[in-house]
XYZ file of C-alpha atoms in Angstrom:
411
model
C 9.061 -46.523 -23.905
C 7.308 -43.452 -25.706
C 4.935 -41.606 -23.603
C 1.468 -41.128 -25.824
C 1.229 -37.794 -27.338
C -1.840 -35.237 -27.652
C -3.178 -35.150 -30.767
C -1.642 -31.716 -32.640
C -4.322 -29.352 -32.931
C -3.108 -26.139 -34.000
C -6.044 -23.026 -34.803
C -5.663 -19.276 -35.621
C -6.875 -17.108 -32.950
C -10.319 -16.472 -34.947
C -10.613 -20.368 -34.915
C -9.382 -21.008 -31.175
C -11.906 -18.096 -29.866
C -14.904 -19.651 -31.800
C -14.378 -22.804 -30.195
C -14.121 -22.000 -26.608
C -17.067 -19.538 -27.453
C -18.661 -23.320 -28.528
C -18.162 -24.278 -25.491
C -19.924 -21.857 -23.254
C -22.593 -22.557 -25.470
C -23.156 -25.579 -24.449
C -22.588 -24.834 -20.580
C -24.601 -21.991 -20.720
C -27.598 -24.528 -19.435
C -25.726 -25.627 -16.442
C -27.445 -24.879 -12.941
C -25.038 -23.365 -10.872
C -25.517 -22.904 -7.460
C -27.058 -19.767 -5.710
C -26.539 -18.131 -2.428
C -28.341 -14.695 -0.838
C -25.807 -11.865 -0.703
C -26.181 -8.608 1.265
C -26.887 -5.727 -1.271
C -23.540 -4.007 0.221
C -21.543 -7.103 -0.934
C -23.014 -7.835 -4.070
C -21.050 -5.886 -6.238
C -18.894 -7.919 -8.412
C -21.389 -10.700 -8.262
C -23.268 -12.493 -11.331
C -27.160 -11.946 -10.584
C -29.020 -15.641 -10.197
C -32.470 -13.660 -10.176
C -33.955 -10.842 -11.714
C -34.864 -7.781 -10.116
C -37.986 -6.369 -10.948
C -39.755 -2.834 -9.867
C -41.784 -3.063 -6.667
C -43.441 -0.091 -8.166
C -43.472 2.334 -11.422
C -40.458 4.503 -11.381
C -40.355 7.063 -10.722
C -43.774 6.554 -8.840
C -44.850 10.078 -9.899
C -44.333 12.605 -12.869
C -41.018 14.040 -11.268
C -39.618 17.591 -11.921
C -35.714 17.206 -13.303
C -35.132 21.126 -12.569
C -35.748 24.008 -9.643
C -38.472 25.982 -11.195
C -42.291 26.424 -11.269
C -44.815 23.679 -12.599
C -47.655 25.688 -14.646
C -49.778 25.021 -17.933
C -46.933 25.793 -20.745
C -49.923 27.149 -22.686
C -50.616 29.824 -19.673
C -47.033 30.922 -19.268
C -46.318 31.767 -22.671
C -49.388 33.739 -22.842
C -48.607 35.981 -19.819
C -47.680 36.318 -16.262
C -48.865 33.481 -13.591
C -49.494 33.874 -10.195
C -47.388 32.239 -7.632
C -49.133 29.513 -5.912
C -47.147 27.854 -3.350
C -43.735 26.211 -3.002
C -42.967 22.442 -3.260
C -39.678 20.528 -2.152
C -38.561 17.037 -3.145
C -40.371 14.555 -0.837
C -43.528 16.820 0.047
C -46.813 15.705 -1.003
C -48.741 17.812 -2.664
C -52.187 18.688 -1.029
C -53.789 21.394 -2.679
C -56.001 19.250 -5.397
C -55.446 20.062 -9.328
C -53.925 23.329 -10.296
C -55.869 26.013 -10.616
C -55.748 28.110 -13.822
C -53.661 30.480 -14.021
C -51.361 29.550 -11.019
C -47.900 28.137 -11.197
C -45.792 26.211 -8.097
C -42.687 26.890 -7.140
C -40.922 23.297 -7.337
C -37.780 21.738 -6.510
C -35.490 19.313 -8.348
C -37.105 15.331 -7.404
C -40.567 17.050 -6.407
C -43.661 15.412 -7.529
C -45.039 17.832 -10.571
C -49.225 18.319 -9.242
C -51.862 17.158 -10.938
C -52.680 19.563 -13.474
C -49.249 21.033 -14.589
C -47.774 20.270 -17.426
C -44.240 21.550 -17.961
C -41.324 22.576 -15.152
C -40.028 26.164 -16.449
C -36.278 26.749 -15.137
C -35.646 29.230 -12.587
C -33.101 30.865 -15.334
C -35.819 30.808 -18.046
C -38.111 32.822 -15.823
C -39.137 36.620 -14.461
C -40.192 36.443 -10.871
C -42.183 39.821 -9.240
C -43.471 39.562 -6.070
C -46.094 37.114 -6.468
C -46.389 36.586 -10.414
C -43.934 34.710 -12.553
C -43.310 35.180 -16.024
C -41.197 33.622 -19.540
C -38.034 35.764 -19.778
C -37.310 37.486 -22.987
C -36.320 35.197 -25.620
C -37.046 31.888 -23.694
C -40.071 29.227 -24.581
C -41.239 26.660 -22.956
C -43.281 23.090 -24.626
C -45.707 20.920 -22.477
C -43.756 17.989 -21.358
C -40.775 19.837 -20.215
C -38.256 19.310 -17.398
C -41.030 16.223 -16.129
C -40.066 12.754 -16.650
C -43.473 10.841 -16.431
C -44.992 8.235 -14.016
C -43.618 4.763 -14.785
C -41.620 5.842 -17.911
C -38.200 4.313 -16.912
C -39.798 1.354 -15.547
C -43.242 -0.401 -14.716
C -44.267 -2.408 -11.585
C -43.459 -5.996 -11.870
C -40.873 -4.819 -15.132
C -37.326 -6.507 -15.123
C -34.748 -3.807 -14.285
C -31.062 -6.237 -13.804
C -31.864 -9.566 -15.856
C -30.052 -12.496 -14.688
C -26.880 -13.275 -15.901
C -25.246 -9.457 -15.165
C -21.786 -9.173 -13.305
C -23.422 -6.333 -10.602
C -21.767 -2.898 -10.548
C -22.538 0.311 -9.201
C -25.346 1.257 -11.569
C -27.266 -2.528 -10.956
C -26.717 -1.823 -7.037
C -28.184 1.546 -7.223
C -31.076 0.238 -9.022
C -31.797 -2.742 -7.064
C -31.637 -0.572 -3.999
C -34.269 1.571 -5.312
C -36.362 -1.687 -6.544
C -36.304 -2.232 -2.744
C -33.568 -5.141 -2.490
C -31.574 -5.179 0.568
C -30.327 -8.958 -0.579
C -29.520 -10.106 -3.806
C -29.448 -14.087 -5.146
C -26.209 -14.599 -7.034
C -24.112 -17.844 -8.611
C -21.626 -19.196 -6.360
C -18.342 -18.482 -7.291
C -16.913 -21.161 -9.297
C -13.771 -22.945 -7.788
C -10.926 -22.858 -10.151
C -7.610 -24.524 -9.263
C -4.244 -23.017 -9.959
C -1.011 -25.173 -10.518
C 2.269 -23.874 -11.930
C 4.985 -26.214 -12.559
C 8.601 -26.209 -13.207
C 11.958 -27.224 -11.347
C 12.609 -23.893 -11.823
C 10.107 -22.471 -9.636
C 10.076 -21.393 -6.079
C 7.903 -19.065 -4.145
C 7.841 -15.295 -3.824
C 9.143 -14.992 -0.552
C 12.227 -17.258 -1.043
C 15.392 -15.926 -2.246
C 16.487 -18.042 -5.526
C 19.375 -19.716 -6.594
C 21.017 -18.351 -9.690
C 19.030 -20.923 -12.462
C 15.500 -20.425 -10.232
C 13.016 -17.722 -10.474
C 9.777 -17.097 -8.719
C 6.354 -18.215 -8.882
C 4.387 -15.274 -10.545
C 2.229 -16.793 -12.478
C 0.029 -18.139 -9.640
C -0.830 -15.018 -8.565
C -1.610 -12.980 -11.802
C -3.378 -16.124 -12.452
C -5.422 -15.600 -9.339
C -5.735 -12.337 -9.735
C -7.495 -12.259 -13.470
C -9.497 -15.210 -12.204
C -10.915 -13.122 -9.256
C -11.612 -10.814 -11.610
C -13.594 -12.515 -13.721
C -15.505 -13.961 -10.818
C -13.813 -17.192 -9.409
C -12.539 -18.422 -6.236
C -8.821 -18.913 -7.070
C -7.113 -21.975 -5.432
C -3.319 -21.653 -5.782
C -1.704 -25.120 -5.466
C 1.817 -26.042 -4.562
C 4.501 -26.126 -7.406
C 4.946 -29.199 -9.334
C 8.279 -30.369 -10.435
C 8.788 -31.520 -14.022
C 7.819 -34.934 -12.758
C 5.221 -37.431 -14.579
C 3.916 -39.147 -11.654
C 3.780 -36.158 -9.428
C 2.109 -33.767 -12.105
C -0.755 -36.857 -12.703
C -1.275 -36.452 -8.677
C -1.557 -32.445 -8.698
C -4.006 -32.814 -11.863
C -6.221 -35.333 -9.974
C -6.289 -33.513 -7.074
C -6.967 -30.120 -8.827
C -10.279 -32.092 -11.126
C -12.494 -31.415 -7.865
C -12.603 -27.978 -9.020
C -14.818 -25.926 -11.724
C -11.800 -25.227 -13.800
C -8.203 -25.611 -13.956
C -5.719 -23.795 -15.201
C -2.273 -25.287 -15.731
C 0.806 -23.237 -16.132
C 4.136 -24.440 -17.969
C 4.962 -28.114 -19.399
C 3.134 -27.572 -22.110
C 5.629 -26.585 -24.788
C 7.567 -29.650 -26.395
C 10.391 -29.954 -24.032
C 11.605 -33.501 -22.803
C 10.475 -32.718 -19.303
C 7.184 -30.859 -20.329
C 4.990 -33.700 -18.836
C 1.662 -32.075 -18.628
C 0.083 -32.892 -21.624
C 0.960 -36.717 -21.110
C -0.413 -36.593 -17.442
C -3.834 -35.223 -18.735
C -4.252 -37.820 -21.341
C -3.899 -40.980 -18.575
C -6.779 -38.861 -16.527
C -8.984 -39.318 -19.784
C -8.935 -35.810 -20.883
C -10.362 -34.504 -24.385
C -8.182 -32.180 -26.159
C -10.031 -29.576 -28.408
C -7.166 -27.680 -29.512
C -3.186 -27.704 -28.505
C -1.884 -24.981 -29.970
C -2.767 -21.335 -30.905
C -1.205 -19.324 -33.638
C -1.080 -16.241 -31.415
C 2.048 -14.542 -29.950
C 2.507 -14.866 -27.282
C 0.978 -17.858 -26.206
C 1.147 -20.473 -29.184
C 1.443 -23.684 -27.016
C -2.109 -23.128 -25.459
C -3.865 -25.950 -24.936
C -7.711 -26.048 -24.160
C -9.595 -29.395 -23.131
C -11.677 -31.441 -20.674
C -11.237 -33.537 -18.347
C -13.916 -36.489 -17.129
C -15.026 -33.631 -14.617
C -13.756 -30.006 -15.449
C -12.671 -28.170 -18.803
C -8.762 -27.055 -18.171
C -6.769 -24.931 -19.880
C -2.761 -25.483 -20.338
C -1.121 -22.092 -20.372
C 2.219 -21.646 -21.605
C 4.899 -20.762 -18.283
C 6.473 -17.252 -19.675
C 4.541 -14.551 -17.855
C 2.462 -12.618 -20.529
C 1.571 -15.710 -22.341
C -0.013 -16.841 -19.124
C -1.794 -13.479 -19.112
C -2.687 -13.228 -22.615
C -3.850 -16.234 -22.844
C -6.410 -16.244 -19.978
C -7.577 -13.024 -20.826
C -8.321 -14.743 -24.079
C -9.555 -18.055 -23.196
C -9.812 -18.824 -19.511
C -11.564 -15.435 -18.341
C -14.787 -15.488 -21.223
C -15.033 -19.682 -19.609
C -14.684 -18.837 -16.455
C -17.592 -15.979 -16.294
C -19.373 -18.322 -18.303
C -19.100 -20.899 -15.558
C -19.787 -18.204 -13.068
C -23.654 -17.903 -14.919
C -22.470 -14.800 -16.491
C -24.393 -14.317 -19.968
C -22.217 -12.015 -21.510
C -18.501 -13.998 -21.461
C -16.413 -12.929 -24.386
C -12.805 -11.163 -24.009
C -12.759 -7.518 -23.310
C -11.460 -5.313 -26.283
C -11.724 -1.312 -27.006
C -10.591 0.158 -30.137
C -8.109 3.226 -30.359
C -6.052 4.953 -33.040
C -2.556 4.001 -33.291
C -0.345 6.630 -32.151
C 3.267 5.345 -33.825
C 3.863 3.076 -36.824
C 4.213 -0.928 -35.632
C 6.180 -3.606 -37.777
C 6.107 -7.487 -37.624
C 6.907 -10.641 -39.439
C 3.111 -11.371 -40.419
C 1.767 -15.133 -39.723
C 0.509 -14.903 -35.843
C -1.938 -13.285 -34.149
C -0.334 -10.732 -32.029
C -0.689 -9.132 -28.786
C 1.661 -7.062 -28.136
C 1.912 -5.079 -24.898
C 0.685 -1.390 -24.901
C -0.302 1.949 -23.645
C -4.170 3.119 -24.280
C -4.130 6.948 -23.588
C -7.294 8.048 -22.919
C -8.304 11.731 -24.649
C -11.283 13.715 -24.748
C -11.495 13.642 -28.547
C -10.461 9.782 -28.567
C -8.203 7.030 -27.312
C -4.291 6.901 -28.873
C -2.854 3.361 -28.019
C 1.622 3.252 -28.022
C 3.237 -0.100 -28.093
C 5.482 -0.214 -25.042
C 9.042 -2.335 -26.173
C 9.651 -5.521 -24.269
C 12.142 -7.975 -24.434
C 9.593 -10.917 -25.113
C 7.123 -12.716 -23.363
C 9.000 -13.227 -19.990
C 9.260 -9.105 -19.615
C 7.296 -8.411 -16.563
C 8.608 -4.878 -16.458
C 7.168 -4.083 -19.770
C 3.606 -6.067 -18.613
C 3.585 -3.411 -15.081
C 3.960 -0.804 -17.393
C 1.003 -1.511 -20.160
C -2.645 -1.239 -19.454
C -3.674 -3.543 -22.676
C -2.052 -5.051 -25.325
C -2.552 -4.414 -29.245
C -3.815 -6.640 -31.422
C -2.077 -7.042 -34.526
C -3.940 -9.735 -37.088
C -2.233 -12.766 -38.605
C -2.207 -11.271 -41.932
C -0.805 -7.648 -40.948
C 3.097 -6.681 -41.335
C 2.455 -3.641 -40.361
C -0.068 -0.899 -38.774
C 0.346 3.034 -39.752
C -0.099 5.613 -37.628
C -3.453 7.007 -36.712
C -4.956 3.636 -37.613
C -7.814 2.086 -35.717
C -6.461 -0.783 -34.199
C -8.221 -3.023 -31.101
C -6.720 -3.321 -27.909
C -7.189 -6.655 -25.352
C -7.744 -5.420 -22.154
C -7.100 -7.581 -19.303
């Protein structure tokens, strides 16, 4: 007896995107839950609250070079007497500034009350006790100070919620006063590879097996994007037993399927998620690689189907899985990760899929130059270890000249 069949639906990557991007849409309002992080391991985190300045930053006008605070107005009309010296993190004591004076001041030193413009050390004269402009040099009111409050207010929202934390937010919320941080919980996402081909990395296989790799590039891309990665055992190209690993795997966030999903007589995966209930929103993807993608929901979690050759599995959850998952995670901005760079040698291909092709970005300082790197299809693991993105060539395109501005998907 016949097995029911998903129903066929087949979108262009445009298409495919949009949808998922429906998706976390409609997720976006989902409370996720929130735990208190040390600042020190917060990086890599999505921020559950905002952090706010404690205070105006910076809390006074603050001098951005070594020089002497004066009247700009004085200094270009003749010499000023020195006044006093003042170092980052010494308050000033002496009341407003006299006329005529100027203060020796340090980089990160409070500017006193009265000055109006840091001069540079090189922009200046110094004899004995007077200071003077230089020949040819100027200086404007306003200069070399960066005012009270003018990068942020007291009570003002520095890191909105919703940001993955790196260095910069870390650095910022240290200086807001945050020694903790409240971030989302990382969502659980459940990995399951299957195939009677597969066996594990650290057994020796038989002639017709190979290993398990897609587990852990899976795991590691979902880490990336902010998950907990559960890698479950193989499943053989069994019905029954695939149903079991499925239903087991639903107590997660996410799950994300590897192999069965092509049209093979023993690709059972598609027929095990329909008996759990599942909704399919699309089954295939006109991309390459990747085309047998499938993208649904269960009852409990969404699930994506990835197809078993190596760099589909990548490509497509850099595509598909990663924007969900952050999305999940309570990220705000979850969308794939492209870059743009000119293409350093002509690229030909039969035009009809969307193509991602694996690739070389080469960083310059007058621009990025992106070389295809050949591969032998998408089961070339040695070509994936040696590309840091993969090109993008559009459905329409046969071909892309040289010194075109192409995008790149980076992983």
């Amino acid at each position: 007896m016949d097995m029911p069949a998903a129903p066929s639906i087949v979108l262009g990557y445009p298409e495919a995107a949009a949808l998922v991007q429906s998706h976390i849409g409609s997720h976006a309002s989902t409370p996720r839950p929130v735990e208190s992080v040390p600042l020190q391991e917060a990086s890599g985190r999505v921020l559950a609250t905002p952090v706010t300045a404690d205070r105006d930053q910076p809390p006074f006008p603050r001098s951005t070079r070594d020089g002497f605070a004066c009247r700009a107005a004085e200094l270009r009309a003749g010499s000023l007497q020195i006044a006093g010296l003042l170092r980052a993190g010494q308050p000033w004591s002496g009341g407003g500034l006299p006329a005529g004076r100027a203060i020796e001041i340090m980089t990160g030193a409070a500017v006193p009350p009265g000055a109006d413009c840091v001069v540079m050390l090189e922009h200046v004269a110094v004899s004995q006790d007077q200071v003077s402009l230089a020949q040819g040099k100027t200086i404007s009111s306003g200069e070399n100070i960066v005012p009270a409050g003018s990068e942020a207010s007291t009570g003002d929202v520095v890191i909105p919620s919703g940001v993955r934390l790196g260095p910069s937010h870390i650095a910022a919320a240290a200086a807001c006063g945050n020694s903790t941080l409240q971030v989302f919980s990382r969502p659980r996402v459940a990995i399951l590879a299957t195939g009677d081909e597969l066996v594990e990395p650290s057994v020796t296989p038989l002639p017709h097996q190979i290993r398990n790799s897609n587990s852990f590039s899976l795991a590691a891309q979902v880490a990336a994007a902010g998950g907990a990665p559960e890698i479950l055992p193989v499943v053989p190209d069994d019905p029954a037993l695939t149903q079991d690993a499925i239903t087991r795997a639903s107590q997660s966030d996410l799950i994300l399927l590897t192999g069965g999903v092509s049209m093979g007589k023993f690709d059972f995966v598609e027929q095990a998620l329909l008996a759990l209930g599942a909704e399919f929103f699309f089954t295939g993807v006109r991309i390459q690689p990747g085309k047998p993608t499938v993208f649904g929901k269960l009852p409990g979690p969404f699930f994506f189907g990835l197809p078993g050759n190596p760099i589909s599995t990548m490509v497509t959850c850099a595509l598909f899985a990663a924007p969900l998952l952050r999305a999940i995670g309570g990220e705000a901005d979850a969308a794939p990760c492209f870059c743009q760079a000119s293409l350093a040698e002509e690229v030909a291909v039969q035009p009809g899929l969307t193509r991602f092709l694996p690739a070389c970005l080469e960083p310059g300082f007058t621009g990025t130059r992106i070389r295809r790197i050949p591969w032998q299809g998408s089961g070339d693991l040695a070509a994936a270890a040696r590309a840091n993105a993969f090109l993008v060539v559009p459905e329409s395109a046969d071909r892309l000249a040289p010194g075109e501005i192409v995008s790149a998907l980076l992983l």
